[in-house]
Amino acid sequence: MDLGLADRTVLVTGGSSGVGLATVRALLGEGANVATCGRDTARLAEAAARLDAGDRLLTAGCDVRDADAVHGFVQRAADRFGRIDGLVNNAGQSRMKRLEETTAEDWRDELELKFAGVLHPLRAARPHLRASDAASVVNVNAVLAKQPEPRLVTTSAARAGILNLSKSLAAELAADGVRVNSVCLGLIDTGQWTRRHAADGSGLTYPEWQARLAADRGIALGRLGRAEEAAYAIVTLLSPRASYITGTAIDVCGGVGRGIL
Ligand code: NDP
């Protein structure tokens, strides 16, 4: 099926690795123009070189917590491509800490990253999205939003807040013709997990470590997800074919979610 994304423009924050990079690749494969950002410009340049997308890809060094920098990134994309039809709020990371290890600064930093990561790009992109005939925003979230984990206490709480915010945004932006949805990830095999394996010192190989993790966390499919499996769900929600889907969340989690909502 043609997803109708050719020649449309999509912004993806955090496109230099993992789920963001897989989403950029999938969008380019659909013929879309893509603008992506991250803090480490060398890593962005490496990713761009591997994608070999020519004029259809714009990369920019930008921290999503910095409203002015985000505004500049969005403006560059609009100037280059002349339109913005989609926004994927993906940039971020989780904070592996239990309540007793968590400082006031951890709480502030985590809430700032999660909320700024949605609100700054949306505020900058909103006038452009309003002008599109098929605008879609996808917030990359986590199953943690609905199923908190004590070892990720700040991230779980912030994720729940973002899921709630996504619902408000869907209601408010509907009048502008902008759809807003979430993709709730379980455990996806990206740099986040290779870094944790490297720091863990268990002596297990990465595949052994992953298998133990999947069993530990009760993942029904018995494995971590692949970044492109998350990207397919994101791209589907960006597509004009999903024109009647807004205010919802799709879990991409291999069955780790225990709830029925
Ligand atoms: P990666 O660590 O592989 O990639 C994160 C991307 O975000 C990188 O491009 C990174 O680039 C960028 N980024 C991080 N912080 C900022 C910032 N402040 N401003 C701009 N860019 C930033 O992560 P994943 O692909 O695993 O995760 C993608 C999203 O999915 C994240 O929000 C994550 O929390 C969420 N998620 C992931 C899960 C998983 O199991 N992988 C599970 C649940 C949710 P740079 O560092 O150069 O800025």
XYZ file of N, CA and C and ligand atoms in Angstrom, residues 13-21 36-44 60-66 70 89-95 110 113-114 117 140-144 155 159 183-193 195-196 224-225 227 252, ligand 1:
231
model
N 12.950 14.187 15.817
C 14.006 14.565 16.762
C 14.753 13.306 17.197
N 16.060 13.457 17.392
C 16.864 12.304 17.832
C 17.020 11.248 16.752
N 17.393 11.682 15.548
C 17.473 10.732 14.429
C 18.849 10.165 14.172
N 19.788 10.361 15.106
C 21.139 9.846 14.823
C 21.324 8.403 15.258
N 20.378 7.844 16.004
C 20.537 6.435 16.374
C 19.191 5.808 16.725
N 19.213 4.502 16.892
C 18.064 3.764 17.414
C 16.769 3.963 16.644
N 15.702 4.173 17.393
C 14.350 4.284 16.826
C 14.249 5.495 15.899
N 14.884 6.606 16.294
C 14.843 7.813 15.462
C 15.490 7.568 14.109
N 16.655 6.953 14.126
C 17.365 6.673 12.870
C 16.556 5.714 11.992
N 16.165 16.080 10.733
C 16.362 15.456 12.035
C 17.449 16.187 12.815
N 17.387 16.034 14.146
C 18.345 16.743 15.004
C 18.844 15.823 16.111
N 19.934 16.248 16.722
C 20.507 15.578 17.891
C 21.555 16.526 18.442
N 22.104 16.190 19.611
C 23.099 17.109 20.183
C 24.482 16.902 19.574
N 24.800 15.655 19.231
C 26.144 15.319 18.752
C 26.160 15.386 17.220
N 26.733 16.466 16.691
C 26.654 16.669 15.231
C 27.515 15.665 14.472
N 28.592 15.188 15.103
C 29.438 14.197 14.412
C 28.645 12.906 14.204
N 27.885 12.514 15.246
C 27.077 11.296 15.143
C 25.975 11.461 14.082
N 25.406 12.661 14.035
C 24.381 12.945 13.016
C 24.977 12.843 11.606
N 20.597 18.760 11.832
C 20.979 19.966 12.578
C 21.321 19.608 14.014
N 22.399 20.193 14.516
C 22.736 20.038 15.925
C 21.758 20.857 16.746
N 21.058 20.202 17.669
C 20.032 20.931 18.429
C 19.623 20.089 19.629
N 19.579 20.737 20.788
C 19.109 20.072 22.005
C 17.626 20.427 22.159
N 16.772 19.422 22.265
C 15.329 19.714 22.305
C 14.913 20.499 23.546
N 15.798 20.601 24.536
C 15.459 21.391 25.734
C 15.638 22.881 25.490
N 16.277 23.238 24.381
C 16.581 24.637 24.077
C 15.560 25.160 23.051
N 15.528 24.800 18.918
C 14.491 23.995 18.254
C 13.768 24.850 17.208
N 8.289 13.248 17.882
C 9.007 13.649 19.093
C 9.612 12.400 19.719
N 10.873 12.152 19.333
C 11.527 10.898 19.705
C 12.734 11.102 20.616
N 13.393 12.266 20.537
C 14.663 12.449 21.251
C 14.492 12.198 22.746
N 15.465 11.549 23.318
C 15.417 11.371 24.760
C 16.133 10.123 25.217
N 16.024 9.875 26.487
C 16.632 8.693 27.093
C 15.924 8.452 28.418
N 16.181 7.305 29.022
C 15.524 7.039 30.305
C 16.545 7.163 31.439
N 16.035 7.256 32.644
C 16.874 7.455 33.828
C 16.670 6.251 34.740
N 14.551 15.285 34.385
C 13.742 14.299 33.654
C 12.451 14.928 33.131
N 13.307 17.308 30.228
C 13.612 16.637 28.950
C 12.333 16.107 28.304
N 11.508 15.426 29.084
C 10.324 14.781 28.493
C 9.318 15.826 27.996
N 10.802 18.138 25.228
C 10.992 17.329 24.019
C 9.742 17.220 23.162
N 6.898 9.575 20.763
C 7.479 8.264 21.097
C 7.522 8.157 22.618
N 6.746 7.219 23.128
C 6.605 7.085 24.570
C 7.012 5.663 24.967
N 6.626 5.238 26.140
C 7.039 3.930 26.649
C 5.860 3.267 27.347
N 5.861 1.945 27.338
C 4.846 1.189 28.084
C 4.875 1.584 29.569
N 6.054 2.083 29.986
C 6.214 2.572 31.365
C 5.167 3.606 31.748
N 11.346 8.402 35.132
C 10.962 8.210 33.726
C 9.519 7.716 33.631
N 6.740 9.810 31.746
C 6.082 9.188 30.591
C 4.555 9.208 30.732
N 3.279 6.280 20.402
C 3.726 4.895 20.255
C 4.436 4.546 21.558
N 3.913 3.548 22.253
C 4.484 3.161 23.546
C 5.411 1.960 23.354
N 6.690 2.201 23.547
C 7.681 1.153 23.321
C 7.879 0.306 24.571
N 8.148 -0.976 24.327
C 8.614 -1.850 25.403
C 10.129 -1.751 25.424
N 10.815 -2.874 25.258
C 12.283 -2.853 25.236
C 12.730 -3.021 23.785
N 13.331 -1.969 23.241
C 13.761 -1.983 21.844
C 15.286 -1.982 21.823
N 15.851 -2.870 21.025
C 17.305 -3.050 20.988
C 17.989 -1.876 20.283
N 18.458 -0.930 21.092
C 19.143 0.263 20.552
C 20.362 0.534 21.436
N 21.004 1.670 21.166
C 22.170 2.070 21.958
C 21.895 2.107 23.453
N 20.632 2.379 23.830
C 20.314 2.434 25.266
C 20.676 1.106 25.936
N 20.385 -0.007 25.231
C 20.607 -1.325 25.829
C 22.040 -1.791 25.648
N 24.585 0.122 25.726
C 25.338 0.860 26.763
C 25.136 0.203 28.125
N 23.900 -0.226 28.407
C 23.647 -0.871 29.715
C 24.369 -2.212 29.805
N 13.917 -8.745 22.617
C 13.742 -7.295 22.486
C 13.248 -6.976 21.074
N 12.625 -5.808 20.924
C 12.174 -5.388 19.596
C 13.327 -4.802 18.804
N 14.615 -1.743 16.165
C 14.262 -0.326 15.956
C 13.306 -0.167 14.773
N 4.219 -1.013 21.089
C 5.144 -1.840 20.285
C 6.078 -2.451 21.314
P 19.005 6.164 21.421
O 19.825 6.463 22.632
O 19.444 5.099 20.482
O 18.804 7.511 20.569
C 18.380 8.680 21.187
C 18.432 9.799 20.163
O 17.957 10.994 20.790
C 19.835 10.093 19.674
O 19.777 10.550 18.344
C 20.281 11.237 20.608
O 21.319 11.989 20.016
C 18.974 12.012 20.713
N 18.847 12.838 21.902
C 18.924 12.469 23.199
N 18.747 13.520 24.008
C 18.547 14.593 23.196
C 18.306 15.969 23.412
N 18.235 16.475 24.650
N 18.134 16.785 22.344
C 18.194 16.295 21.080
N 18.438 14.998 20.811
C 18.617 14.173 21.856
O 17.531 5.916 21.991
P 16.344 4.953 21.508
O 16.276 4.930 20.039
O 16.420 3.709 22.276
O 15.104 5.750 22.102
C 14.323 6.654 21.348
C 13.207 7.164 22.237
O 12.401 6.055 22.671
C 13.705 7.854 23.506
O 12.855 8.922 23.823
C 13.602 6.754 24.545
O 13.520 7.246 25.861
C 12.329 6.051 24.089
N 12.232 4.673 24.567
C 13.177 3.749 24.203
C 13.062 2.445 24.661
C 14.048 1.374 24.301
O 13.948 0.253 24.830
N 15.000 1.623 23.417
C 11.962 2.043 25.548
C 11.007 3.080 25.806
C 11.149 4.350 25.331
P 22.350 12.849 20.929
O 22.699 11.992 22.104
O 23.495 13.150 20.018
O 21.602 14.083 21.320
